[in-house]
Short mmCIF file of C-alpha atoms and ligand atoms in Angstrom, two decimals:
data_model
loop_
_atom_site.label_atom_id
_atom_site.label_comp_id
_atom_site.label_asym_id
_atom_site.label_seq_id
_atom_site.Cartn_x
_atom_site.Cartn_y
_atom_site.Cartn_z
CA MET A 1 -48.14 25.37 8.12
CA THR A 2 -45.87 24.11 10.86
CA THR A 3 -45.60 20.35 11.28
CA ALA A 4 -42.93 18.06 12.65
CA LEU A 5 -41.80 17.48 9.07
CA HIS A 6 -42.03 21.08 7.92
CA PRO A 7 -41.01 23.32 10.80
CA GLN A 8 -41.16 27.08 10.26
CA PRO A 9 -37.71 28.61 9.85
CA ASP A 10 -36.42 29.95 13.12
CA THR A 11 -35.07 33.41 12.53
CA ALA A 12 -33.52 33.86 15.98
CA PRO A 13 -29.72 34.27 15.97
CA ARG A 14 -27.85 31.14 16.97
CA ALA A 15 -24.27 30.13 17.79
CA GLY A 16 -23.93 27.53 15.02
CA GLY A 17 -21.34 29.17 12.72
CA PRO A 18 -18.00 27.68 11.78
CA ALA A 19 -16.14 26.60 14.90
CA GLU A 20 -12.42 26.18 15.33
CA GLN A 21 -11.51 22.59 14.41
CA PRO A 22 -8.51 20.35 15.04
CA TYR A 23 -8.17 19.98 11.25
CA VAL A 24 -8.89 22.80 8.84
CA TYR A 25 -10.06 21.70 5.41
CA ARG A 26 -9.11 23.68 2.37
CA ARG A 27 -8.60 22.68 -1.24
CA ARG A 28 -4.98 22.57 -2.23
CA PRO A 29 -3.95 22.64 -5.88
CA LEU A 30 -1.90 19.64 -6.97
CA VAL A 31 1.74 20.25 -7.81
CA GLU A 32 4.12 18.53 -10.22
CA PRO A 33 7.49 19.75 -8.96
CA ASP A 34 10.04 20.87 -11.58
CA TRP A 35 12.34 17.90 -12.24
CA ARG A 36 14.93 20.21 -13.82
CA ARG A 37 16.11 21.12 -10.31
CA PHE A 38 17.89 17.72 -10.30
CA PRO A 39 21.37 18.13 -11.81
CA GLY A 40 20.95 14.84 -13.68
CA TRP A 41 17.61 15.82 -15.23
CA ARG A 42 18.37 19.44 -16.11
CA ASP A 43 17.72 18.90 -19.82
CA VAL A 44 14.79 16.46 -19.62
CA THR A 45 11.85 17.71 -21.70
CA ALA A 46 8.17 17.57 -20.77
CA ALA A 47 7.62 15.02 -23.56
CA GLU A 48 10.34 12.76 -22.14
CA TRP A 49 8.87 13.11 -18.64
CA ARG A 50 5.45 11.99 -19.90
CA SER A 51 6.93 8.92 -21.57
CA ALA A 52 6.56 5.65 -19.65
CA GLN A 53 9.61 4.31 -21.50
CA TRP A 54 11.73 7.27 -20.44
CA GLN A 55 10.58 6.90 -16.83
CA ARG A 56 11.34 3.18 -16.74
CA ALA A 57 14.74 3.66 -18.37
CA HIS A 58 15.71 6.35 -15.86
CA CYS A 59 14.61 4.68 -12.62
CA VAL A 60 17.16 4.96 -9.82
CA LYS A 61 18.36 1.45 -8.99
CA ASN A 62 21.54 2.05 -6.99
CA ILE A 63 23.59 4.63 -5.13
CA ARG A 64 25.69 5.49 -8.19
CA GLN A 65 22.56 6.41 -10.15
CA LEU A 66 21.11 8.37 -7.22
CA ARG A 67 24.35 10.36 -7.06
CA GLN A 68 24.25 11.00 -10.82
CA VAL A 69 20.74 12.41 -10.57
CA MET A 70 21.05 14.33 -7.30
CA GLY A 71 24.63 15.52 -7.54
CA ASP A 72 25.39 17.80 -4.62
CA LEU A 73 21.76 18.40 -3.64
CA ILE A 74 22.44 16.15 -0.62
CA ASP A 75 25.53 15.56 1.52
CA GLU A 76 27.90 12.61 1.06
CA ALA A 77 26.93 11.33 4.52
CA PHE A 78 23.47 10.42 3.20
CA TYR A 79 24.96 8.05 0.62
CA ALA A 80 27.04 6.33 3.32
CA ASP A 81 23.91 5.94 5.47
CA LEU A 82 22.10 4.42 2.48
CA GLU A 83 24.99 2.12 1.63
CA ARG A 84 25.04 0.71 5.17
CA ASP A 85 21.29 0.13 5.07
CA GLN A 86 21.51 -1.71 1.78
CA ALA A 87 24.32 -3.92 3.12
CA GLU A 88 22.77 -4.76 6.49
CA ARG A 89 19.05 -4.08 6.71
CA ALA A 90 17.18 -3.50 3.45
CA THR A 91 14.59 -6.14 2.63
CA MET A 92 13.84 -4.57 -0.76
CA SER A 93 16.26 -3.62 -3.51
CA MET A 94 16.25 -0.01 -4.65
CA LEU A 95 13.95 1.02 -7.48
CA VAL A 96 12.58 4.56 -7.55
CA THR A 97 10.84 6.06 -10.57
CA PRO A 98 11.78 9.61 -11.56
CA GLN A 99 8.10 10.48 -10.96
CA MET A 100 8.42 9.49 -7.29
CA LEU A 101 11.89 10.92 -6.69
CA ASN A 102 10.64 14.22 -8.09
CA THR A 103 8.01 14.51 -5.34
CA MET A 104 10.64 14.38 -2.58
CA ASP A 105 11.88 17.54 -0.88
CA THR A 106 15.41 18.18 -2.12
CA GLY A 107 15.76 21.64 -0.57
CA SER A 108 18.49 20.45 1.82
CA THR A 109 19.93 17.22 3.16
CA GLU A 110 17.81 17.67 6.31
CA ALA A 111 14.64 18.15 4.25
CA PHE A 112 15.47 15.06 2.18
CA TYR A 113 16.00 13.01 5.34
CA ALA A 114 12.65 14.21 6.73
CA ASP A 115 10.68 13.73 3.52
CA PRO A 116 7.80 11.24 3.97
CA VAL A 117 8.21 9.61 0.56
CA ARG A 118 11.98 9.35 0.96
CA ARG A 119 11.44 7.68 4.33
CA TYR A 120 9.74 4.66 2.82
CA MET A 121 11.16 4.58 -0.71
CA ILE A 122 14.85 5.22 0.10
CA PRO A 123 15.30 3.98 3.68
CA VAL A 124 18.67 4.57 5.34
CA PHE A 125 20.35 2.90 8.29
CA SER A 126 19.82 5.80 10.67
CA ASP A 127 16.04 5.67 10.07
CA ARG A 128 15.78 2.23 11.68
CA ARG A 129 15.64 1.32 15.34
CA THR A 130 18.81 -0.09 16.79
CA ASP A 131 17.23 -1.35 20.06
CA TRP A 132 14.63 -3.55 18.36
CA PRO A 133 15.22 -3.34 14.58
CA SER A 134 12.84 -6.31 14.17
CA HIS A 135 10.07 -7.59 16.41
CA PRO A 136 10.91 -11.10 17.75
CA HIS A 137 7.77 -12.36 15.97
CA ALA A 138 8.55 -10.64 12.67
CA THR A 139 8.74 -13.04 9.74
CA ARG A 140 9.15 -13.11 6.00
CA ASP A 141 5.72 -13.67 4.47
CA SER A 142 4.26 -12.38 7.73
CA LEU A 143 0.71 -12.94 6.44
CA HIS A 144 1.50 -16.60 5.62
CA GLU A 145 0.12 -16.15 2.13
CA ALA A 146 2.25 -18.89 0.57
CA GLU A 147 0.82 -21.40 3.08
CA MET A 148 -2.63 -20.59 1.69
CA TRP A 149 -1.79 -20.89 -1.98
CA ALA A 150 -4.46 -22.92 -3.76
CA VAL A 151 -2.10 -22.99 -6.71
CA GLU A 152 1.29 -21.27 -6.79
CA GLY A 153 0.69 -17.52 -6.29
CA LEU A 154 -3.08 -17.79 -5.73
CA THR A 155 -3.81 -17.08 -2.06
CA HIS A 156 -7.22 -18.31 -0.93
CA ARG A 157 -7.50 -16.81 2.56
CA TYR A 158 -11.07 -15.52 2.71
CA PRO A 159 -14.14 -17.60 1.83
CA THR A 160 -15.23 -15.62 -1.24
CA LYS A 161 -12.04 -13.82 -2.28
CA VAL A 162 -8.65 -14.71 -3.69
CA LEU A 163 -5.42 -12.86 -4.36
CA ALA A 164 -3.72 -13.71 -7.65
CA GLU A 165 -0.03 -12.81 -7.63
CA LEU A 166 0.62 -12.75 -11.36
CA LEU A 167 4.24 -11.62 -11.17
CA PRO A 168 6.91 -10.82 -8.55
CA THR A 169 8.08 -7.41 -9.82
CA CYS A 170 6.97 -3.76 -9.68
CA PRO A 171 8.04 -0.55 -11.43
CA GLN A 172 9.03 0.74 -7.96
CA TYR A 173 10.04 -1.01 -4.77
CA CYS A 174 8.78 0.20 -1.39
CA GLY A 175 11.05 -0.34 1.60
CA HIS A 176 8.20 -1.72 3.73
CA CYS A 177 6.76 -4.14 1.14
CA THR A 178 4.76 -6.83 2.89
CA ARG A 179 5.62 -9.33 0.10
CA MET A 180 9.35 -8.75 0.66
CA ASP A 181 9.62 -12.53 0.72
CA LEU A 182 8.92 -12.80 -2.98
CA VAL A 183 8.84 -9.39 -4.63
CA GLY A 184 11.91 -7.76 -6.15
CA ASN A 185 15.55 -8.72 -6.26
CA SER A 186 17.42 -10.39 -3.42
CA THR A 187 19.30 -8.13 -1.00
CA PRO A 188 22.20 -9.02 1.32
CA ALA A 189 19.60 -9.45 4.11
CA VAL A 190 16.96 -11.39 2.12
CA ASP A 191 17.35 -14.13 -0.43
CA LYS A 192 14.02 -13.94 -2.26
CA HIS A 193 11.87 -16.93 -2.97
CA ARG A 194 11.02 -17.59 -6.58
CA PHE A 195 7.94 -18.96 -8.28
CA THR A 196 8.77 -22.37 -9.68
CA ILE A 197 6.08 -22.68 -12.36
CA ARG A 198 6.33 -20.78 -15.67
CA PRO A 199 4.05 -17.70 -15.71
CA PRO A 200 1.69 -18.91 -18.48
CA ASP A 201 1.20 -22.23 -16.70
CA ARG A 202 0.68 -20.55 -13.32
CA HIS A 203 -1.87 -18.14 -14.76
CA ALA A 204 -3.68 -21.00 -16.48
CA ALA A 205 -3.72 -23.00 -13.22
CA MET A 206 -5.20 -19.99 -11.38
CA LEU A 207 -7.98 -19.64 -13.95
CA ASP A 208 -8.61 -23.35 -13.81
CA TYR A 209 -8.95 -23.24 -9.99
CA LEU A 210 -11.41 -20.33 -10.22
CA ARG A 211 -13.51 -22.17 -12.82
CA ARG A 212 -13.67 -25.12 -10.42
CA THR A 213 -14.41 -22.96 -7.33
CA PRO A 214 -17.66 -21.05 -7.81
CA GLY A 215 -17.69 -19.93 -4.17
CA VAL A 216 -15.07 -17.33 -5.10
CA ARG A 217 -16.65 -14.14 -6.46
CA ASP A 218 -13.83 -11.60 -6.01
CA VAL A 219 -10.30 -11.65 -7.46
CA VAL A 220 -7.54 -9.23 -6.54
CA VAL A 221 -5.19 -9.30 -9.53
CA SER A 222 -1.87 -8.33 -8.06
CA GLY A 223 1.82 -9.07 -7.84
CA GLY A 224 4.04 -7.23 -7.51
CA ASP A 225 2.32 -4.63 -9.62
CA VAL A 226 0.20 -5.44 -12.66
CA ALA A 227 1.80 -2.48 -14.48
CA ASN A 228 4.85 -4.70 -14.99
CA LEU A 229 2.92 -7.33 -16.89
CA PRO A 230 2.93 -6.74 -20.67
CA TRP A 231 -0.53 -5.33 -21.39
CA PRO A 232 -1.70 -8.15 -23.73
CA ARG A 233 -0.99 -10.74 -21.00
CA LEU A 234 -2.82 -8.76 -18.33
CA GLU A 235 -5.76 -8.16 -20.64
CA ALA A 236 -5.94 -11.83 -21.57
CA PHE A 237 -5.99 -12.85 -17.90
CA VAL A 238 -8.70 -10.36 -16.92
CA ASP A 239 -10.67 -11.18 -20.06
CA ALA A 240 -10.60 -14.86 -19.06
CA LEU A 241 -11.77 -13.93 -15.53
CA LEU A 242 -14.69 -12.08 -17.08
CA ASP A 243 -15.73 -15.31 -18.77
CA ILE A 244 -16.17 -17.04 -15.40
CA ASP A 245 -19.78 -16.55 -14.30
CA SER A 246 -19.08 -16.69 -10.58
CA ILE A 247 -16.54 -13.80 -10.65
CA ARG A 248 -18.35 -10.54 -9.84
CA ASP A 249 -15.54 -8.26 -8.64
CA ILE A 250 -12.08 -7.78 -10.14
CA ARG A 251 -9.56 -5.43 -8.60
CA LEU A 252 -6.29 -4.63 -10.33
CA ALA A 253 -3.50 -3.72 -7.88
CA SER A 254 -1.09 -1.09 -9.14
CA LYS A 255 0.95 1.32 -7.09
CA ALA A 256 2.24 2.49 -10.48
CA LEU A 257 -0.94 4.51 -10.96
CA MET A 258 0.88 6.88 -8.60
CA GLY A 259 4.53 5.79 -9.02
CA LEU A 260 4.42 5.60 -12.83
CA PRO A 261 1.18 7.29 -13.98
CA GLN A 262 2.76 7.53 -17.42
CA HIS A 263 2.17 3.78 -17.79
CA TRP A 264 -1.59 4.10 -17.32
CA LEU A 265 -1.74 7.07 -19.71
CA GLN A 266 -0.39 5.07 -22.67
CA ASP A 267 -2.78 4.74 -25.60
CA ASP A 268 -2.64 0.93 -25.75
CA VAL A 269 -3.30 0.60 -22.01
CA ARG A 270 -6.25 3.01 -22.13
CA ALA A 271 -7.74 1.26 -25.16
CA GLY A 272 -7.28 -2.13 -23.50
CA MET A 273 -8.96 -0.97 -20.28
CA GLU A 274 -11.85 0.34 -22.33
CA ARG A 275 -12.32 -3.11 -23.88
CA LEU A 276 -12.24 -4.76 -20.44
CA ALA A 277 -14.59 -2.17 -18.90
CA ALA A 278 -17.06 -2.61 -21.75
CA LYS A 279 -17.07 -6.39 -21.36
CA ALA A 280 -17.39 -6.06 -17.56
CA ARG A 281 -20.39 -3.76 -17.97
CA ARG A 282 -22.06 -6.19 -20.38
CA ARG A 283 -21.60 -8.96 -17.84
CA GLY A 284 -22.50 -6.90 -14.76
CA VAL A 285 -19.03 -7.27 -13.24
CA GLN A 286 -17.18 -4.51 -11.36
CA ILE A 287 -13.58 -3.73 -12.28
CA ALA A 288 -11.64 -1.36 -10.05
CA ILE A 289 -8.01 -0.30 -9.77
CA HIS A 290 -6.50 -0.34 -6.31
CA THR A 291 -3.48 1.83 -5.84
CA HIS A 292 -1.14 2.55 -2.95
CA VAL A 293 -0.47 6.18 -2.06
CA ASN A 294 0.97 7.06 1.34
CA ALA A 295 1.55 10.83 1.19
CA ALA A 296 -0.41 13.79 -0.18
CA GLN A 297 2.56 15.13 -2.13
CA SER A 298 2.49 11.95 -4.27
CA VAL A 299 -0.86 13.00 -5.74
CA THR A 300 0.40 15.18 -8.60
CA PRO A 301 -1.47 16.47 -11.66
CA LEU A 302 -0.12 13.53 -13.69
CA VAL A 303 -1.40 11.05 -11.10
CA ALA A 304 -4.82 12.72 -11.16
CA GLU A 305 -4.80 12.62 -14.97
CA ALA A 306 -4.02 8.90 -14.97
CA ALA A 307 -6.72 8.14 -12.39
CA ARG A 308 -9.32 10.09 -14.35
CA ALA A 309 -8.22 8.46 -17.59
CA MET A 310 -8.89 5.08 -16.00
CA LEU A 311 -12.30 6.20 -14.69
CA ASP A 312 -13.07 7.46 -18.20
CA THR A 313 -12.56 3.96 -19.58
CA GLY A 314 -15.72 2.96 -17.71
CA ILE A 315 -14.29 0.97 -14.81
CA ARG A 316 -16.20 1.14 -11.55
CA ASP A 317 -13.67 2.86 -9.31
CA VAL A 318 -10.10 3.73 -8.39
CA ARG A 319 -9.41 3.17 -4.69
CA ASN A 320 -6.43 3.77 -2.44
CA GLN A 321 -4.95 1.30 0.02
CA GLY A 322 -2.18 3.11 1.85
CA VAL A 323 0.06 1.88 4.62
CA LEU A 324 0.25 3.67 7.95
CA LEU A 325 3.92 4.43 8.51
CA ARG A 326 5.65 6.37 11.26
CA GLY A 327 7.31 9.51 9.94
CA VAL A 328 5.29 9.26 6.72
CA ASN A 329 1.60 9.66 7.49
CA ASP A 330 1.15 9.04 11.23
CA THR A 331 -0.78 12.23 12.03
CA PRO A 332 -4.47 13.04 11.49
CA ALA A 333 -3.47 15.98 9.27
CA ALA A 334 -1.27 13.81 7.05
CA LEU A 335 -4.05 11.23 6.60
CA LEU A 336 -6.72 13.85 5.95
CA ASP A 337 -4.54 15.89 3.57
CA LEU A 338 -3.88 12.71 1.60
CA SER A 339 -7.50 11.60 1.62
CA PHE A 340 -8.76 14.98 0.41
CA ALA A 341 -6.09 15.18 -2.31
CA LEU A 342 -7.14 11.73 -3.53
CA LEU A 343 -10.87 12.33 -3.36
CA ASP A 344 -11.19 15.97 -4.41
CA GLU A 345 -8.40 16.30 -6.93
CA ALA A 346 -7.92 12.85 -8.44
CA GLY A 347 -11.27 11.06 -8.07
CA ILE A 348 -9.56 8.28 -6.08
CA MET A 349 -11.55 6.78 -3.20
CA PRO A 350 -9.68 6.68 0.12
CA TYR A 351 -10.36 3.11 1.20
CA TYR A 352 -7.90 1.57 3.63
CA PHE A 353 -4.82 2.32 5.63
CA TYR A 354 -3.10 -0.85 6.78
CA LEU A 355 -0.88 -1.12 9.78
CA CYS A 356 2.59 -1.94 8.47
CA ASP A 357 3.00 -5.71 8.60
CA MET A 358 5.41 -7.51 10.89
CA ILE A 359 8.25 -8.05 8.44
CA PRO A 360 11.92 -7.92 9.49
CA TYR A 361 13.48 -4.49 10.13
CA SER A 362 10.16 -2.66 10.02
CA GLU A 363 9.90 -1.60 13.68
CA HIS A 364 10.73 2.05 13.00
CA TRP A 365 7.81 2.22 10.56
CA ARG A 366 5.23 0.32 12.60
CA LEU A 367 2.62 1.89 14.85
CA ALA A 368 0.99 0.34 17.91
CA VAL A 369 -2.65 -0.69 17.56
CA TRP A 370 -3.71 1.97 20.10
CA GLU A 371 -2.02 4.65 17.97
CA ALA A 372 -3.96 3.42 14.94
CA GLN A 373 -7.19 3.52 16.97
CA GLU A 374 -6.49 7.13 17.94
CA LEU A 375 -5.82 8.05 14.32
CA GLN A 376 -9.05 6.39 13.18
CA HIS A 377 -10.95 8.40 15.79
CA ALA A 378 -9.21 11.63 14.77
CA ILE A 379 -10.10 11.37 11.07
CA MET A 380 -13.80 10.56 11.57
CA GLY A 381 -16.34 13.17 10.50
CA TYR A 382 -14.29 15.21 8.04
CA LEU A 383 -14.72 13.09 4.92
CA PRO A 384 -17.99 11.68 3.61
CA GLY A 385 -18.67 8.35 5.31
CA PHE A 386 -18.17 6.43 2.07
CA ALA A 387 -14.71 8.01 1.66
CA THR A 388 -13.49 7.81 5.24
CA PRO A 389 -10.63 5.33 5.11
CA ARG A 390 -10.74 2.41 7.49
CA ILE A 391 -7.56 1.73 9.37
CA VAL A 392 -7.05 -2.00 9.44
CA CYS A 393 -4.74 -4.53 10.98
CA ASP A 394 -3.95 -7.54 8.81
CA VAL A 395 -3.76 -10.15 11.54
CA PRO A 396 -1.71 -13.25 10.64
CA TYR A 397 -3.98 -16.24 9.89
CA VAL A 398 -7.05 -14.01 10.37
CA GLY A 399 -7.12 -11.28 7.73
CA LYS A 400 -8.06 -7.63 7.79
CA ARG A 401 -9.77 -6.35 10.92
CA TRP A 402 -10.77 -2.79 11.74
CA VAL A 403 -8.44 -1.64 14.47
CA HIS A 404 -11.22 -1.31 17.01
CA GLN A 405 -12.33 -4.93 16.50
CA LEU A 406 -9.78 -6.58 18.74
CA ALA A 407 -11.11 -8.99 21.38
CA GLU A 408 -8.60 -8.16 24.08
CA TYR A 409 -5.52 -5.97 24.41
CA ASP A 410 -2.57 -6.31 26.78
CA ARG A 411 -1.16 -2.80 26.55
CA GLU A 412 1.75 -3.58 28.86
CA ARG A 413 3.19 -6.28 26.58
CA GLY A 414 1.71 -4.83 23.41
CA ILE A 415 -0.22 -7.98 22.50
CA SER A 416 -3.64 -7.66 20.91
CA TYR A 417 -5.91 -10.69 20.53
CA TRP A 418 -8.24 -11.15 17.57
CA THR A 419 -10.89 -13.63 16.52
CA LYS A 420 -12.26 -14.68 13.18
CA ASN A 421 -15.45 -15.97 11.66
CA TYR A 422 -14.31 -18.12 8.71
CA ARG A 423 -11.80 -20.83 7.97
CA THR A 424 -8.96 -20.76 5.50
CA GLY A 425 -8.06 -23.92 3.62
CA LEU A 426 -5.42 -24.55 6.29
CA GLU A 427 -8.08 -24.95 8.97
CA ALA A 428 -10.63 -27.11 7.19
CA ALA A 429 -10.30 -29.76 9.88
CA ASP A 430 -9.43 -27.49 12.81
CA PRO A 431 -12.31 -27.46 15.33
CA ASP A 432 -10.78 -24.52 17.25
CA ALA A 433 -10.22 -22.17 14.30
CA LEU A 434 -13.26 -20.03 15.08
CA THR A 435 -12.83 -19.87 18.85
CA ARG A 436 -9.05 -19.43 18.99
CA ARG A 437 -7.49 -16.01 19.65
CA TYR A 438 -4.86 -14.83 17.22
CA GLU A 439 -2.11 -12.46 18.31
CA TYR A 440 -0.70 -9.27 16.90
CA TYR A 441 2.20 -7.32 18.45
CA ASP A 442 2.89 -3.63 18.98
CA PRO A 443 6.44 -2.34 18.48
CA ILE A 444 8.31 -3.06 21.71
CA TYR A 445 9.82 0.40 22.05
CA THR A 446 6.30 1.86 22.33
CA LEU A 447 5.59 -0.21 25.48
CA PRO A 448 5.96 0.89 29.09
CA GLU A 449 9.31 -0.06 30.65
CA SER A 450 7.77 -3.08 32.42
CA GLY A 451 6.54 -4.43 29.07
CA GLN A 452 9.89 -3.86 27.42
CA ALA A 453 11.58 -5.70 30.31
CA TRP A 454 9.19 -8.64 29.78
CA TRP A 455 10.22 -8.91 26.13
CA ARG A 456 13.91 -8.62 26.98
CA SER A 457 13.58 -11.57 29.37
CA HIS A 458 11.63 -13.69 26.88
S1 LIG B 1 4.30 -1.64 -5.11
FE1 LIG B 1 3.32 -3.03 -3.64
S2 LIG B 1 4.15 -5.05 -4.15
FE2 LIG B 1 5.48 -3.52 -5.12
S3 LIG B 1 7.10 -3.15 -3.65
FE3 LIG B 1 5.52 -1.62 -3.25
S4 LIG B 1 4.26 -2.53 -1.65
FE4 LIG B 1 5.46 -4.20 -2.57
#
């Protein structure tokens, strides 16, 4: 019977076979490069490499240690370039886990310079722009999170969500960190702010605020990186969140799931996550881990093992929030390779790519909004819809917006205008908050000459 719902198969030949595509999907096996190629790690055993303690103890924190590990794999000129950056430009101090250093291309000095992970984890002076190293509107705390603290470290920016910064440290420091204001050690360019309240009192004040504020249903437990909080303290905090009826979503932010997967593979951490996941399930609450992976090569077998170990504890999901960075992942192929590695090989959901925020000395990393729009268009249709990452702009005083959601765009001056549909605590009495336009700025060197001239004269 042929009906509209059950058409007879059409046996005529048709031209619907595989067509040539701009991106060619194929599964790629994950690789854990051999760390014994590093002169300083020639004798490191597999058991040592799997140990979180060994990884933490052997992080590279300065040029002397980098030289000890890398020896003559790279030229002396690289170290001088790095030294100048650290003295004049770096907003983050150096901290690279062996796990992350091992994923960088050490085949030659040129390959090391060009490596995507090196470009954001070990920035050097020659990477940065010299014409406009910083945008004139770049600021520390470019998202103004501290202005929206309900209690110290608890940012209440969206109506139903908060960000709890439990601690200001991470097992690894990224050159482009948006919380460069607070996270990590001071550098010659940036004297870091410090929390003033003792951690136990701050955490208690956060919990107290959430108990008093039932309109908040979603807590991002972050830092820094929660992997640097002793497990019993993290578990106690999340356990207390689970006792608050109004909290329905808890997301734990940890780049270390990729940078130090050994941490998340420890027996005590896995057992603790199982306890939290079981309690969350009983209470109908979703716990997820949000990690931060920017390049496909970072997804190694150990990272996949750690992600799957976390999923096995019974948590809802592991999701990735990467940052769109020039020279790191600014092509459709780089974003799709990364997304497929995450989704297919590690069970990690590609979720967001943020535009790099407007912090000082970040111009060489930042992309213009129109470039982000083009990338979003280019990656549509390859991944399942639920796993197609959204490219978002975190607009100061507004929050995350999909890059196509801008209200107006002056391409000549590189100024995009955005609107919002909720008030932060700062705007409780501001009648114009919901009609005002909020600005975001493209890197000046990406503008036409007339736009660049405008900025030079302003
Ligand atoms: S892991 Fe996150 S918080 Fe830590 S330095 Fe990197 S971007 Fe910043």
